[in-house]
CSV table of C-alpha atoms in Angstrom, one decimal:
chain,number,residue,atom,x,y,z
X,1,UNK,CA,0.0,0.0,0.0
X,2,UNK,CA,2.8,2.2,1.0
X,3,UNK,CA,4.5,1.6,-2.3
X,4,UNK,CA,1.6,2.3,-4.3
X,5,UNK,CA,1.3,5.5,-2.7
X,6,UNK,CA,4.5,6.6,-3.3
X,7,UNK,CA,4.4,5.4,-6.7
X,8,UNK,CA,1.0,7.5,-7.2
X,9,UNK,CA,2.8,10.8,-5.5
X,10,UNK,CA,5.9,10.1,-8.2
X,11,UNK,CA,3.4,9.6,-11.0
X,12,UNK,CA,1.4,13.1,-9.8
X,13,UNK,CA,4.5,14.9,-9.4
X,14,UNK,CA,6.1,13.7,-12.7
X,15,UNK,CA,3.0,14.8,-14.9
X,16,UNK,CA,2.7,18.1,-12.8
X,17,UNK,CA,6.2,18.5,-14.1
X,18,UNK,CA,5.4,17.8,-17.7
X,19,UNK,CA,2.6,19.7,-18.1
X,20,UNK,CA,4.7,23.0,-16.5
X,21,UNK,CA,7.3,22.2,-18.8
X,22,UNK,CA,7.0,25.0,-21.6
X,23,UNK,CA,7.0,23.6,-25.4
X,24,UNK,CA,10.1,23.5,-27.1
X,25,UNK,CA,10.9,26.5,-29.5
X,26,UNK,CA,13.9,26.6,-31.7
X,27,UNK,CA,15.6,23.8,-33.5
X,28,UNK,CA,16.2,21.9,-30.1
X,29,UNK,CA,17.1,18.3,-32.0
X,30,UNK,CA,19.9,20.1,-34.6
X,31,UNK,CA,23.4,21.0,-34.4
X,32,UNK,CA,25.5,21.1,-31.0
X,33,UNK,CA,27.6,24.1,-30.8
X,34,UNK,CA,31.4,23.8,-31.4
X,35,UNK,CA,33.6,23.8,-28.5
X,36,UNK,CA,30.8,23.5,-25.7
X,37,UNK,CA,28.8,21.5,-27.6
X,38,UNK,CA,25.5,22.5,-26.3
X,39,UNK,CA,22.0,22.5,-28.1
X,40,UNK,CA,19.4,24.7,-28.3
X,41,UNK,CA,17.4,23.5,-24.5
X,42,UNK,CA,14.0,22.8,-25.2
X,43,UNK,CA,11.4,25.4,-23.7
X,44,UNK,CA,13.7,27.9,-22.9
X,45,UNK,CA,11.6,31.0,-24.8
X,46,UNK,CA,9.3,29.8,-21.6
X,47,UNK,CA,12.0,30.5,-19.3
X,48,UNK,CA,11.4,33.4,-16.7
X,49,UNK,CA,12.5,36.8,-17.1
X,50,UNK,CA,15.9,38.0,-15.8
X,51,UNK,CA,15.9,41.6,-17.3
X,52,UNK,CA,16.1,43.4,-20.4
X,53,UNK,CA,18.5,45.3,-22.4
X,54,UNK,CA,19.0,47.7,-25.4
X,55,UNK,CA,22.6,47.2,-28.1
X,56,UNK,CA,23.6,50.1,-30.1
X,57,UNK,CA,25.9,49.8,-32.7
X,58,UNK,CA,26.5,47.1,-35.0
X,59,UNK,CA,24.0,44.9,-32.7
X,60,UNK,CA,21.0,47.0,-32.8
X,61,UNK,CA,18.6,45.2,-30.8
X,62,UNK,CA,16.3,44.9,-28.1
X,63,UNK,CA,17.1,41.7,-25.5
X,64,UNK,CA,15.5,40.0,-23.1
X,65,UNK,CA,17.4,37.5,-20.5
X,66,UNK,CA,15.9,34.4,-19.5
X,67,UNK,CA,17.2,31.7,-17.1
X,68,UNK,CA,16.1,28.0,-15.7
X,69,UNK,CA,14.9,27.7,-12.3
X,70,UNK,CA,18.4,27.2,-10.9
X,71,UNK,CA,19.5,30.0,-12.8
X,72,UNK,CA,16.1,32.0,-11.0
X,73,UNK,CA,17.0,31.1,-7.7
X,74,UNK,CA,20.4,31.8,-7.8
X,75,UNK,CA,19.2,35.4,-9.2
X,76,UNK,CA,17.2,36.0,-6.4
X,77,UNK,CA,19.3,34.5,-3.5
X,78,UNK,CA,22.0,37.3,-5.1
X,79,UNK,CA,24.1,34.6,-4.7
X,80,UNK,CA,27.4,34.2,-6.4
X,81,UNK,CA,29.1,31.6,-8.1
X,82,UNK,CA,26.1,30.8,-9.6
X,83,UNK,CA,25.5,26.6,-9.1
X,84,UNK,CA,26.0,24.1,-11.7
X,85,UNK,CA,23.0,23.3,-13.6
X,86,UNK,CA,22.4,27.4,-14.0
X,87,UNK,CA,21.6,28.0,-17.3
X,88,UNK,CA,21.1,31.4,-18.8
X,89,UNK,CA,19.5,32.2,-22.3
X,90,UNK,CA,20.0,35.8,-24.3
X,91,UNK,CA,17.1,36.2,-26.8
X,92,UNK,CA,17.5,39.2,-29.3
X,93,UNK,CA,15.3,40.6,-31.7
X,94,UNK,CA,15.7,43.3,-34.4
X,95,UNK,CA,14.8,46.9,-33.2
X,96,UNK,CA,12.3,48.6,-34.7
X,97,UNK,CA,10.3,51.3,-34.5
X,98,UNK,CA,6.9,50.7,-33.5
X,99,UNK,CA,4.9,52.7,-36.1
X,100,UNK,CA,1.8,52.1,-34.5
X,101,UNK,CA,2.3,53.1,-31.3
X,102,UNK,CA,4.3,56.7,-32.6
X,103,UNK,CA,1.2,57.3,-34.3
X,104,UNK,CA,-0.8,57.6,-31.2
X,105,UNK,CA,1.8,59.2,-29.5
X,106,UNK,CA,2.5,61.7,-32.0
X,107,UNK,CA,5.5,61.3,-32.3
X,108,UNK,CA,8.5,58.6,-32.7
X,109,UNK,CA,9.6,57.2,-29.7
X,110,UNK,CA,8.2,54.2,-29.4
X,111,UNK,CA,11.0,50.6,-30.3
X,112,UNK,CA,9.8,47.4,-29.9
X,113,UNK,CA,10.8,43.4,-30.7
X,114,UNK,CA,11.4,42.9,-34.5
X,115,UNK,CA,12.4,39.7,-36.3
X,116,UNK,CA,14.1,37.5,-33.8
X,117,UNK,CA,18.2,37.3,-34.2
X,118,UNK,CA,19.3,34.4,-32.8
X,119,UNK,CA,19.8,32.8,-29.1
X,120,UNK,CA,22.9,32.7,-26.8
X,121,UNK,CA,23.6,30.4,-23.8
X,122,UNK,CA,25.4,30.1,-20.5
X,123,UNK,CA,25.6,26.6,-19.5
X,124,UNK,CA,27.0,26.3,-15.9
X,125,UNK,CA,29.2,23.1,-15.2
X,126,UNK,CA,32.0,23.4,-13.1
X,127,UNK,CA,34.1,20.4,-14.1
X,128,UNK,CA,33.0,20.1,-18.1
X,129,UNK,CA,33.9,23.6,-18.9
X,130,UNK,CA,36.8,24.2,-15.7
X,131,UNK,CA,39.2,25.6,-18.6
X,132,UNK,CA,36.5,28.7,-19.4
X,133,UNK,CA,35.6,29.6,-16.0
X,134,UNK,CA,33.1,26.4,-15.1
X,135,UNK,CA,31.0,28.2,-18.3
X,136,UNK,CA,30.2,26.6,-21.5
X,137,UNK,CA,29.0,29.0,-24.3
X,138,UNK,CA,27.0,28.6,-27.3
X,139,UNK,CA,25.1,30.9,-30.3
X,140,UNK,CA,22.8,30.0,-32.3
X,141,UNK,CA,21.1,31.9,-35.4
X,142,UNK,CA,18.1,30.8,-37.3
X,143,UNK,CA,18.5,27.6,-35.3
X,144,UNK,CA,22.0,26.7,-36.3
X,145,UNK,CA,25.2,27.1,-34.1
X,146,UNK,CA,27.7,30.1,-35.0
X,147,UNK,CA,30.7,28.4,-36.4
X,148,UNK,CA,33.9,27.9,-34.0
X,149,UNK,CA,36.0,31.1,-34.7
X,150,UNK,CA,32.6,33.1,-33.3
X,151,UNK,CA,32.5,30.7,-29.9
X,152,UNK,CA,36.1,31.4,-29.5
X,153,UNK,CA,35.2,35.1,-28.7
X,154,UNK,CA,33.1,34.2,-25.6
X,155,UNK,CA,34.7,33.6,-22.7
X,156,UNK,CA,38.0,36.2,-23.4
X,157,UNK,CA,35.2,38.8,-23.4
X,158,UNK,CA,33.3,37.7,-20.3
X,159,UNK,CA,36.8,37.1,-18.4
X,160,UNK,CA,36.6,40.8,-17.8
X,161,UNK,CA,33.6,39.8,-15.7
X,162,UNK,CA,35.2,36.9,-13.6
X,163,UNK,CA,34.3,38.7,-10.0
X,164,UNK,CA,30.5,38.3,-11.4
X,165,UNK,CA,31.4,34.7,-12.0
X,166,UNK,CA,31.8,36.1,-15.4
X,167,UNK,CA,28.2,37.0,-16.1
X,168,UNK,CA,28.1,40.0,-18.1
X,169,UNK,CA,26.3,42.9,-17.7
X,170,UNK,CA,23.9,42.8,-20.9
X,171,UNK,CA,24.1,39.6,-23.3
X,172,UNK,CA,23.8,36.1,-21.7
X,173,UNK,CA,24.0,36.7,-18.0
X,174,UNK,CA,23.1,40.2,-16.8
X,175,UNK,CA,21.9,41.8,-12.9
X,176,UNK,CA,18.1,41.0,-12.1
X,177,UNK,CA,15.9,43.4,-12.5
X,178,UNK,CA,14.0,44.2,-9.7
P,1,UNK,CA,-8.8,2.8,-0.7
P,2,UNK,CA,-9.8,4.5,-4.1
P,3,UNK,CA,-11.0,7.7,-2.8
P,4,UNK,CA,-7.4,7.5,-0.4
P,5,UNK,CA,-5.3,7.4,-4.0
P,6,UNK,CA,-7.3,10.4,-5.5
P,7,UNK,CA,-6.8,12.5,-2.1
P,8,UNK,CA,-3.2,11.8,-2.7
P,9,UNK,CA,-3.7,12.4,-6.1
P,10,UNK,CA,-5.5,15.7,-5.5
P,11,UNK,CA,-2.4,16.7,-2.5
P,12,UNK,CA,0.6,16.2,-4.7
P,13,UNK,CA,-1.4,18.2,-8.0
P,14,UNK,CA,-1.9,21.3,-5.5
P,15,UNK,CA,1.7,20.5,-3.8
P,16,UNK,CA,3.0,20.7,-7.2
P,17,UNK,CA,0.9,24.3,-8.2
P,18,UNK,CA,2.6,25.4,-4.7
P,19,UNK,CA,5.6,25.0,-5.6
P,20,UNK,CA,5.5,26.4,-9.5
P,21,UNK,CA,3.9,28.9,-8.5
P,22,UNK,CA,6.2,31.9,-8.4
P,23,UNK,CA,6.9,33.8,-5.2
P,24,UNK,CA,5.1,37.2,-4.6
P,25,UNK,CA,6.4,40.8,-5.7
P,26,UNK,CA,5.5,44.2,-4.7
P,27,UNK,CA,2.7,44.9,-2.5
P,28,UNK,CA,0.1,42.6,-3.2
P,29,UNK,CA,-2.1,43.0,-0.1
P,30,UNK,CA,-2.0,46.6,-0.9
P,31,UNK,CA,-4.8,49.5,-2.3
P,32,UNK,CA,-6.2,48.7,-5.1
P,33,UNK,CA,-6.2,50.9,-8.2
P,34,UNK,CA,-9.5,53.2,-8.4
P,35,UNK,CA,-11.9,52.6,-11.1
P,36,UNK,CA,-11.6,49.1,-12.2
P,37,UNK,CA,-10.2,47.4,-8.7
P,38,UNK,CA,-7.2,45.9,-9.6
P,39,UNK,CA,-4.7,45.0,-7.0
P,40,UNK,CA,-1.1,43.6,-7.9
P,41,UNK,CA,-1.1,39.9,-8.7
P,42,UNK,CA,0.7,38.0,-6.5
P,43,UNK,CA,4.3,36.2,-8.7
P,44,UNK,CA,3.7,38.0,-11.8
P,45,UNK,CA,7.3,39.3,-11.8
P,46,UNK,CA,7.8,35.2,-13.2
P,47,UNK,CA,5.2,34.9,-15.6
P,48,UNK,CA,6.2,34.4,-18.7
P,49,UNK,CA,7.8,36.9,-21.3
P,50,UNK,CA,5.5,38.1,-24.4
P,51,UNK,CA,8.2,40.8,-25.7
P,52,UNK,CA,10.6,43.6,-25.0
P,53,UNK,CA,10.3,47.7,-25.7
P,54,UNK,CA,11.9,50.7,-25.1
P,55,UNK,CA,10.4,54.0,-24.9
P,56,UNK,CA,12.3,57.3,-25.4
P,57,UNK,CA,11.1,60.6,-24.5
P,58,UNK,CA,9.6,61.5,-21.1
P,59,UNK,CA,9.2,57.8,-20.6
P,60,UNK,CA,12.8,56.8,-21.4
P,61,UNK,CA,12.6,53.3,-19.9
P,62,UNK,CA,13.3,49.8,-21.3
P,63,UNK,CA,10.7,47.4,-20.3
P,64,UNK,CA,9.2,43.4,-20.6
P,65,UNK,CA,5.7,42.5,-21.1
P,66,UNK,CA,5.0,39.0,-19.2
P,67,UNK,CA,1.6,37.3,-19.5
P,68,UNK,CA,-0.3,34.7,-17.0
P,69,UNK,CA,-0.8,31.4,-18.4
P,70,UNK,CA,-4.5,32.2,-20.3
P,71,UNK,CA,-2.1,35.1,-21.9
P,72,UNK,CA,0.2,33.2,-22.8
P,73,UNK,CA,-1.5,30.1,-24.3
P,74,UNK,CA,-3.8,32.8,-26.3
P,75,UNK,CA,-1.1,34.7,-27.7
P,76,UNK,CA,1.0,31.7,-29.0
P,77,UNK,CA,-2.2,30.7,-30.7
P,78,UNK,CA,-2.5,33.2,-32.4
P,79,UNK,CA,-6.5,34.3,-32.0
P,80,UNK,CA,-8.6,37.6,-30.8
P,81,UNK,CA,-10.2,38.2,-28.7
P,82,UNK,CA,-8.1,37.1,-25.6
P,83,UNK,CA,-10.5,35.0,-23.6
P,84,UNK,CA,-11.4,36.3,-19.8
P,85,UNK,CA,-8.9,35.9,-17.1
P,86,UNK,CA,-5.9,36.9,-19.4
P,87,UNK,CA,-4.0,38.9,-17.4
P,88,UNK,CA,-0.8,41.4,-19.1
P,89,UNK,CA,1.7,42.7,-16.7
P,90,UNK,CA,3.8,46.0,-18.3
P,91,UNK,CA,7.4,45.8,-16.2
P,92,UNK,CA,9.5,49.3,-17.0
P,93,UNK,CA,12.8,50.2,-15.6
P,94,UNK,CA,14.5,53.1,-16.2
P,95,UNK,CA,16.9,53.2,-19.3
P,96,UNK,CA,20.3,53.1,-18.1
P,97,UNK,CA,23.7,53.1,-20.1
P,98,UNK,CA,25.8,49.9,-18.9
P,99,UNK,CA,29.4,51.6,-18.0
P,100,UNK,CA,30.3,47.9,-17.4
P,101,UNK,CA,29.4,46.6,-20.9
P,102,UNK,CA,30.6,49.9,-22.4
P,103,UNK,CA,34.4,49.7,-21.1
P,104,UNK,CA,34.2,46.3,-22.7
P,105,UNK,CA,33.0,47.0,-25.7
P,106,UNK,CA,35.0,50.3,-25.8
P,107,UNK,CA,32.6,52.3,-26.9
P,108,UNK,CA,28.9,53.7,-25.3
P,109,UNK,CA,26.3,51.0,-27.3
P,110,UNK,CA,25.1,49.4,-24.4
P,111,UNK,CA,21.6,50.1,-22.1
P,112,UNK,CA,20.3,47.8,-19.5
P,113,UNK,CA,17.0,48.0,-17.1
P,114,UNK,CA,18.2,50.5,-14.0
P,115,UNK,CA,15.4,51.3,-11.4
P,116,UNK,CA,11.9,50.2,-11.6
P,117,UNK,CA,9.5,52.5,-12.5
P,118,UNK,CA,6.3,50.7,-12.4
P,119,UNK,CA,3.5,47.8,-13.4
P,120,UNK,CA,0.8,47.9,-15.4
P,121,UNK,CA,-1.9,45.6,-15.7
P,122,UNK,CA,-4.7,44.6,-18.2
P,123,UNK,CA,-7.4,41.7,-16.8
P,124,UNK,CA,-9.9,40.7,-19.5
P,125,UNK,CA,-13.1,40.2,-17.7
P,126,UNK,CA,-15.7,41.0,-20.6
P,127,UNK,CA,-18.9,41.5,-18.0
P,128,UNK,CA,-17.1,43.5,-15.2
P,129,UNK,CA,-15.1,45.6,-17.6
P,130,UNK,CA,-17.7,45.4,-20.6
P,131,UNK,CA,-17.4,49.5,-20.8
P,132,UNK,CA,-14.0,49.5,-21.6
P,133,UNK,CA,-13.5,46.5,-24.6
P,134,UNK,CA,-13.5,44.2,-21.8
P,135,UNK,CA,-10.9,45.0,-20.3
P,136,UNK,CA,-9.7,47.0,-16.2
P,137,UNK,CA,-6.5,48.6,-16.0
P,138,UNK,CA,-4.1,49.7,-13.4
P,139,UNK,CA,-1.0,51.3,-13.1
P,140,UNK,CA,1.0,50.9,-10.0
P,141,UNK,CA,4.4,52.9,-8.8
P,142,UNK,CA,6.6,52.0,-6.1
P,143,UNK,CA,3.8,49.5,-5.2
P,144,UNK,CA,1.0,52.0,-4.6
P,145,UNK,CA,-1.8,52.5,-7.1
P,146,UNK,CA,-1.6,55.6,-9.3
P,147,UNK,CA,-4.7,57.9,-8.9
P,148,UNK,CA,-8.1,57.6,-11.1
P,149,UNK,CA,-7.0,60.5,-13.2
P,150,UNK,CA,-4.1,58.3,-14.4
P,151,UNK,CA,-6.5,56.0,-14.8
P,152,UNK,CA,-8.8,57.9,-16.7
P,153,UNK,CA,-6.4,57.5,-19.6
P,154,UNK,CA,-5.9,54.0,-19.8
P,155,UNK,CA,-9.1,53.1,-22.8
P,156,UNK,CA,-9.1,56.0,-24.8
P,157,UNK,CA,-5.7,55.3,-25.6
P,158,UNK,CA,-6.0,51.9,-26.3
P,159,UNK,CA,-9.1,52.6,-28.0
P,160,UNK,CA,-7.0,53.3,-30.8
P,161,UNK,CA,-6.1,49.6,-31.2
P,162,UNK,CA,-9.5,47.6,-31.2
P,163,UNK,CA,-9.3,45.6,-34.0
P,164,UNK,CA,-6.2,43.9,-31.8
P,165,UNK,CA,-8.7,43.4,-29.1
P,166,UNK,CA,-7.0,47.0,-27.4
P,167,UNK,CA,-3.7,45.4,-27.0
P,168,UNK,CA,-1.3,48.2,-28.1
P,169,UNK,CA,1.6,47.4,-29.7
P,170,UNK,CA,4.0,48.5,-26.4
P,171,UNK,CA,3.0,48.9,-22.8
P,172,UNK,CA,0.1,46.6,-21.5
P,173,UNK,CA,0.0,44.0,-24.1
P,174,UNK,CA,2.6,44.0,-27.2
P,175,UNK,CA,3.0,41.2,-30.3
P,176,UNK,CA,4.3,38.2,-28.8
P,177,UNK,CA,7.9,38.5,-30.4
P,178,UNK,CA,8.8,35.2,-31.4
């Protein structure tokens, strides 16, 4: 009886589990990245919001930072190193203007989410990626992985970071936003 | 022994809501906003992300629209008019350059989410709000509601977009950016 029980609380639990797992988005069976060798995760766009961020320049986007629920908690605890199993996701879109809304304000001012251009992530794992400071990194665009001369760029830019546990201030890693 | 399994059934389904559901922000047991009632919704700083904006001008703030789960389910179908109980949070901070990413980059293209500024909400309820396309607003700052005049300005502006069931194309409700 006890068993059974237990079994039933597993089976509950499980399918809770499944059904607040978000859908997968992207190209999540395709191409590991090179280097890290990490895929697109399934159900990140689901992922909850760790803040937002605007790139000039070249870039010339409008971003929004997701994470996993390790990478949540770790957010909110303020906690740093973040723990293995954090995973962080950059979304960017194009930036456009948002003609519809200007023209009920008046006047232009208004920039919102255009065509999406591509996914970044942070993988956390202390052991697999110890040479890159315990992160693994990976790009995708249109579903495909950056080639390897782009993943090389990662971590000697986010080594400037490393008393963040080299989590950047915009792009794949970034402070909470209250 | 039947009606013991669904009991158990029943416990670990709510256990497992307990636990997804997302801690709460702000003031929740707080005033509500004047005209339409609308208190801030316990977790909605983790619902899920519909899209990104930035505003320039007086507003100059970058901000993330989230949805509840009837929002979010509606919008990645696709289909008007949002059924009652969807529920659109509008999260601004203000727009601040990243000094951070800026040394990095070596040169001033990057903005991140500084301060908060506010939440918005919009609650379809097509009875209790059937004066205003269905729909109550509220506009909180540092957790307090803003007063009815504020409030007062809320439809006619959205008014504006009504064949998108009011949703505007920033602030409260946005194109779910893919």
């Amino acid at each position: 009886m006890r068993r059974i029980i237990l079994l039933l609380v597993a089976v509950a639990a499980v399918a809770a589990v499944v059904v607040f797992t978000a859908p997968a988005f992207g190209n999540v069976d395709g191409e590991a990245a090179p280097i890290f060798g990490i895929k697109i995760f399934p159900g990140y766009r689901d992922w909850r919001l760790i803040s937002v961020a605007h790139e000039e320049g070249n870039l010339n986007d409008l971003r929004a930072i997701l994470g996993n629920d390790v990478a949540i908690k770790a957010y909110q605890a303020g906690k740093l190193p973040f723990p293995d199993g954090t995973i962080i996701a950059r979304l960017a879109w194009n930036y456009v203007p948002s003609e519809e809304n200007n023209k009920v304000f008046g006047r232009s001012q208004s920039f919102v989410a255009g065509p999406p251009m591509g996914v970044q992530f942070m993988v956390k794992d202390s052991r697999k990626y110890a040479a890159t400071g315990g992160w693994g990194f990976a790009q995708f665009k249109d579903g495909k992985p950056q080639d390897e001369s782009v993943h090389k760029t990662c971590f000697p830019c986010h080594v400037h970071v490393k008393a963040r546990d080299f989590v950047a201030d915009v792009g794949t890693g970034t402070r909470y936003a209250p």
